[in-house]
Amino acid sequence: MMESYLKENFDVKPKNSSEEALERWRKLCGMVKNPKRRFRFTANLSKRQEADAMRLGNKEKLKVAVLVSKAAFQFIQEVKPSDEKVPEEVKAAGFEISGDELGTIVEGHDVKKLKSHGGVDGIAEKLSTSTSKGLSSDPDSLSKRQDIYGINKFAESEAKSFWVFVWEALQDMTLMILGVCAFVSLIVGIATEGWPKGAHDGLGIVASILLVVFVTATSDYRQSLQFKDLDKEKKKISVQVTRDGCRQKMSIYELLAGDIVHLSIGDQVPADGLFLSGFSVLIDESSLTGESEPVMVNSEYPFLLSGTKVQDGSCKMLVTTVGMRTQWGKLMATLSEGGDDETPLQVKLNGVATVIGKIGLFFAVVTFAVLVQGLVSRKLQEGRIWSWNGDDALEMLEFFAVAVTIVVVAVPEGLPLAVTLSLAFAMKKMMNDKALVRHLAACETMGSATTICSDKTGTLTTNHMTVVKTCICMNTNEVSNNKASDLCSELSDSSMKLLLQSIFNNTGGEVVVNKHGKREILGTPTETAILEFGLSLGGDFQAEKQECNVVKVEPFNSTKKKMSLVVELPGGGLRAHCKGASEIILASCDKVLNSAGEVVLLNEESSNHLKATIDQFANEALRTLCLAYKELDNGFSSEDPIPDSGYTCIGIVGIKDPVRPGVKESVAVCRSAGITVRMVTGDNINTAKAIARECGILTDDGIAIEGPEFREKSEEELLKLIPKIQVMARSSPLDKHTLVKHLRNTFGEVVAVTGDGTNDAPALHEADIGLAMGIAGTEVAKESADVIILDDNFSTIVTVAKWGRSVYINIQKFVQFQLTVNVVALIVNFTSACVTGSAPLTAVQLLWVNMIMDTLGALALATEPPNDDLMKRLPVGRKGNFISNVMWRNILGQSLYQFMVIWFLQSRGKSIFSLDGPNSDLVLNTLIFNTFVFCQVNID
């Protein structure tokens, strides 16, 4: 009955819950003892609405700015130099443009003003920076720049001090009422019995209240410090920056106006700035404006806004405005106050607290009424109904205090906070295990996971790639440091020239000199492996780049599975290069370089040889890439699409990416825990199957399928097929998204998904738990994820699942403990009041019980670390009841046992322990209280 009520009214999704659902459960929690504490870790919906309004305002402002700038661009012929009056402090620091002026240009998309300052190069000059070498690292220079243009940090609310948590703990309505009772008890007690005897009861309540408040505040304060540390970890974002002529990684919070930042697909734009150079740059501004249509950025429309994301292409950017001077800074300040969505367990336990609170209030009122009725009946019998004295007033006050304290104990305010305590503890520990939790709900949801859809590269494999085999000009070779020279001697000069031109130009990576003066390769592991191969052949990256002029680039993405570019050759003429999935590139070729380096037609024999080579490499668990080129007519324009056919195959490279140690064991652990592991990869199906078998993912009764084949299946076929799919190769982001959607909605699975690229964002968003890779992952993937796996290791995902189960079971233990104490405390005081006219558990004693339950019990039970046995039981899944039948059995069984023990002591205690005299009742009640407390030790 309770479960159905909770599911109907207190059920929210692990993420992306509707505002209506979040509002609904809040309205049902009408009776709350301490709103400040109860709702501390819930979302601030009003702040979120404020942020949405800001986005709408940004959208309208940008729309107007774009229209104005486009209109202005058409009519700009000659622009007069800027007449901005530069402030003296700006001039004194060595700059020629103010921060306000920069903000107006970029945020307002003011083309006219930009032209008046001499365009992007003019702005760079006025900022005293070099577009090629970047800023100087001289501390004095950076300090002056920081003083004038600010730092790239957003305003954050100040951390609460310990005394603020003390004050919030004191806001508990029942504790305030008990405080008033204690004060009245002191006055009446001292007046009737004198000091110090008359002050005992009142001071006892005051001492108990203060103890409860300080223990509660200490626990809450430590919890807030843990969240603060985790919040710092979430904000650690790095970008590639050129300073002193060297490329280096730098925290976005160290960026200053004038810095040169390198952006590529999946990066978040870290500050407002201007486009310097790049290709095919598409910017997603939805985070700032809510507008889903991407914006093309180029030299004609060079404005880049902080907080937006690079959807396609790559570029260099000149930073102009940072921190709170940007619209993103102002939006982030508001969003940070909005907080995270509350987790399903937090909401469910708020429901449990509400239901039990109402029951407790009813019992408290009835108990008070019964106790008062007993007092009045006694006075009637004694004929003293109109004679009331201080003792009667103190007795009435004690009855009221007992009733209020029943509410203190009966309303389990600690339940939702115990979830937060357990999650905070788990998050902190998971950080040590290389998993950064971005959303609280992911901790508890991961414990219910029934399926993990894992990437191959970097998750199941080491992501340390090297080219180990090649088939260049139809000749197959093994590659090692010793044999690179053999390959050079086999290839003709023209073939070698084509190969190196393809490797060093058609790449998303770079070979740079770092700040230590050493050569460093930047880029994805695949790009790094190919560039390393090119360097081992004696190639010169910078020389090849400078020799050709790049006309157009189509960067690699998961849909096309290839990267293409067009270069203008030194002697004139245009050439296209493409690189990507072997069978896709080979299908676009009609010619091939033979062993003599001559271009010949790709006949059936040559095609079969290359296909057999691809299969051979794939069966050896090698990732294969094909390189090809095409001579273009001079009529090609940068506006034209790069051709998809008519290429000449240069060769195929086989890249080794070894399986991570411990992956096979981790997959076996998942299987024994009832979690199905599925591999979803863009690789060739033979490569995928070889790796999957090595990892223990692909079994004899499992299916491996390619994305294109999966897409052609009907809904009816998918229903039969999906449960058996263990490997999906050559998959697109849409295939991954479709698989996750079907697993969740059709089969009721709780799905965890790994991803590292921009195109993985929809699947990460759709899944119950999105797991982004911390090393290889883009900022877009990380922002869409719930957990970031900092070491990109599948074994860490299993650790997250173990912690998730631990959180879930720890909360179940605490709920079982607290509900048992609730039930017994209520029944004992109620039945005793009804039968004997007095309550054996006093207000002070019940406050002690409350402290044991809410704080010490939570600390003990909700922070228990996981053990290996957790992964030997089946997951709870989507439809499991949180308060299980076994828990109800334990709660009711323990309650009955404790009630019988206490009732036996109350009815027979005096005779068993030979208690008599004026203090016998006091001694017996003390014995009952201690027995009640020690009974809780058995609850687990």
GROMACS .gro file of C-alpha atoms in nm, residues 1-8 355 881 888:
model
   11
    1MET     CA    1   0.000   0.000   0.000
    2MET     CA    2   0.279   0.242   0.096
    3GLU     CA    3   0.481   0.146  -0.215
    4SER     CA    4   0.186   0.219  -0.447
    5TYR     CA    5   0.129   0.556  -0.274
    6LEU     CA    6   0.499   0.642  -0.308
    7LYS     CA    7   0.508   0.539  -0.675
    8GLU     CA    8   0.203   0.750  -0.749
  355VAL     CA    9   0.339   0.936   0.569
  881ASN     CA   10   1.032  -0.217  -0.431
  888TRP     CA   11   0.876  -0.530   0.627
   0.00000   0.00000   0.00000
